[in-house]
Amino acid sequence: MISETQVTGEASWVFASSFSEVHSKSIFERDRRDWLVIPDAIAAYIYETVNKMSPKVGQFLVDAAQTPAVVVTRNFLIRETTKLSILAEQLMEKIKNLWYTRVLGY
């Protein structure tokens, strides 16, 4: 028989493991393409707070975070923001190149 504490502990590990990069990387790190670190950090803090107050609600959040709709939506957002980040970086490089060659004459 599995106790509620074991299930909650395992569920919290699964939920929190998807946010492990949140605590190890700076939000303001230069050249950072993963814009979803901010929403992930917010979700991780909300989960930690809720789980301390009510493990049952924490378990509900774990289950909700792993539903196909949430996973597919999150993966889509990751792909699209990565594409936008790359395009923004390329645009900034072109602007910088034009600035140095046309304006400053380097």
Tab-separated table of C-alpha atoms in Angstrom:
chain	number	residue	atom	x	y	z
A	1	MET	CA	0.000	0.000	0.000
A	2	ILE	CA	1.331	3.428	-0.954
A	3	SER	CA	0.880	6.263	1.481
A	4	GLU	CA	-0.339	9.734	0.513
A	5	THR	CA	3.057	11.142	1.498
A	6	GLN	CA	4.849	8.887	-1.006
A	7	VAL	CA	2.464	9.820	-3.809
A	8	THR	CA	2.709	13.522	-3.007
A	9	GLY	CA	6.499	13.329	-2.790
A	10	GLU	CA	6.768	11.555	-6.132
A	11	ALA	CA	4.270	13.901	-7.768
A	12	SER	CA	6.047	16.973	-6.470
A	13	TRP	CA	9.333	15.625	-7.837
A	14	VAL	CA	7.785	15.097	-11.279
A	15	PHE	CA	6.227	18.566	-11.306
A	16	ALA	CA	9.289	20.311	-9.917
A	17	SER	CA	11.695	18.400	-12.170
A	18	SER	CA	10.169	20.087	-15.199
A	19	PHE	CA	11.178	23.379	-13.610
A	20	SER	CA	14.675	22.362	-12.499
A	21	GLU	CA	16.285	24.760	-14.952
A	22	VAL	CA	14.370	27.642	-13.401
A	23	HIS	CA	16.451	27.628	-10.241
A	24	SER	CA	19.784	27.023	-11.958
A	25	LYS	CA	19.679	29.723	-14.638
A	26	SER	CA	19.432	33.465	-14.339
A	27	ILE	CA	16.353	35.118	-15.771
A	28	PHE	CA	18.480	38.069	-16.865
A	29	GLU	CA	21.253	35.985	-18.443
A	30	ARG	CA	22.468	37.606	-21.660
A	31	ASP	CA	21.932	35.644	-24.872
A	32	ARG	CA	19.145	33.698	-23.171
A	33	ARG	CA	16.658	32.282	-25.686
A	34	ASP	CA	14.362	30.456	-23.315
A	35	TRP	CA	11.808	33.175	-22.544
A	36	LEU	CA	9.574	30.678	-20.769
A	37	VAL	CA	11.891	30.567	-17.764
A	38	ILE	CA	9.867	33.421	-16.234
A	39	PRO	CA	6.443	31.697	-16.424
A	40	ASP	CA	8.088	28.431	-15.315
A	41	ALA	CA	9.609	30.189	-12.310
A	42	ILE	CA	6.243	31.683	-11.391
A	43	ALA	CA	4.537	28.296	-11.756
A	44	ALA	CA	7.220	26.618	-9.628
A	45	TYR	CA	6.855	29.187	-6.847
A	46	ILE	CA	3.061	28.901	-6.909
A	47	TYR	CA	3.319	25.117	-6.783
A	48	GLU	CA	5.795	25.176	-3.879
A	49	THR	CA	3.579	27.566	-1.905
A	50	VAL	CA	0.353	25.674	-2.589
A	51	ASN	CA	1.956	22.299	-1.893
A	52	LYS	CA	3.157	23.503	1.536
A	53	MET	CA	-0.381	24.561	2.439
A	54	SER	CA	-2.277	21.656	0.898
A	55	PRO	CA	-0.587	18.576	-0.585
A	56	LYS	CA	-3.889	17.515	-2.174
A	57	VAL	CA	-4.130	20.760	-4.138
A	58	GLY	CA	-0.432	20.393	-4.973
A	59	GLN	CA	-1.208	16.942	-6.373
A	60	PHE	CA	-4.022	18.439	-8.436
A	61	LEU	CA	-1.569	20.981	-9.893
A	62	VAL	CA	0.863	18.186	-10.756
A	63	ASP	CA	-1.867	16.263	-12.530
A	64	ALA	CA	-3.108	19.377	-14.337
A	65	ALA	CA	0.423	20.291	-15.482
A	66	GLN	CA	0.808	16.894	-17.121
A	67	THR	CA	-2.439	16.819	-19.077
A	68	PRO	CA	-1.922	16.572	-22.832
A	69	ALA	CA	-3.482	19.985	-23.456
A	70	VAL	CA	-1.024	21.733	-21.126
A	71	VAL	CA	1.992	19.791	-22.400
A	72	VAL	CA	1.143	20.402	-26.076
A	73	THR	CA	0.486	24.098	-25.444
A	74	ARG	CA	3.724	24.530	-23.501
A	75	ASN	CA	5.755	22.753	-26.221
A	76	PHE	CA	4.144	24.906	-28.907
A	77	LEU	CA	4.972	28.082	-26.988
A	78	ILE	CA	8.555	26.941	-26.474
A	79	ARG	CA	9.003	26.269	-30.210
A	80	GLU	CA	7.454	29.553	-31.302
A	81	THR	CA	9.257	31.764	-28.788
A	82	THR	CA	12.537	30.105	-29.737
A	83	LYS	CA	11.894	30.950	-33.386
A	84	LEU	CA	11.045	34.542	-32.459
A	85	SER	CA	14.149	34.815	-30.297
A	86	ILE	CA	16.377	33.649	-33.124
A	87	LEU	CA	14.783	36.120	-35.536
A	88	ALA	CA	15.181	38.949	-33.015
A	89	GLU	CA	18.847	38.064	-32.510
A	90	GLN	CA	19.435	38.024	-36.275
A	91	LEU	CA	17.717	41.394	-36.626
A	92	MET	CA	19.855	42.876	-33.850
A	93	GLU	CA	23.012	41.569	-35.539
A	94	LYS	CA	21.975	43.184	-38.841
A	95	ILE	CA	21.199	46.492	-37.128
A	96	LYS	CA	24.508	46.381	-35.272
A	97	ASN	CA	26.362	45.598	-38.495
A	98	LEU	CA	24.639	48.475	-40.308
A	99	TRP	CA	25.425	50.818	-37.406
A	100	TYR	CA	29.104	49.978	-37.450
A	101	THR	CA	29.505	50.017	-41.245
A	102	ARG	CA	27.181	52.830	-42.358
A	103	VAL	CA	27.003	55.191	-39.383
A	104	LEU	CA	30.347	54.799	-37.695
A	105	GLY	CA	32.221	53.786	-40.835
A	106	TYR	CA	34.133	50.840	-39.365
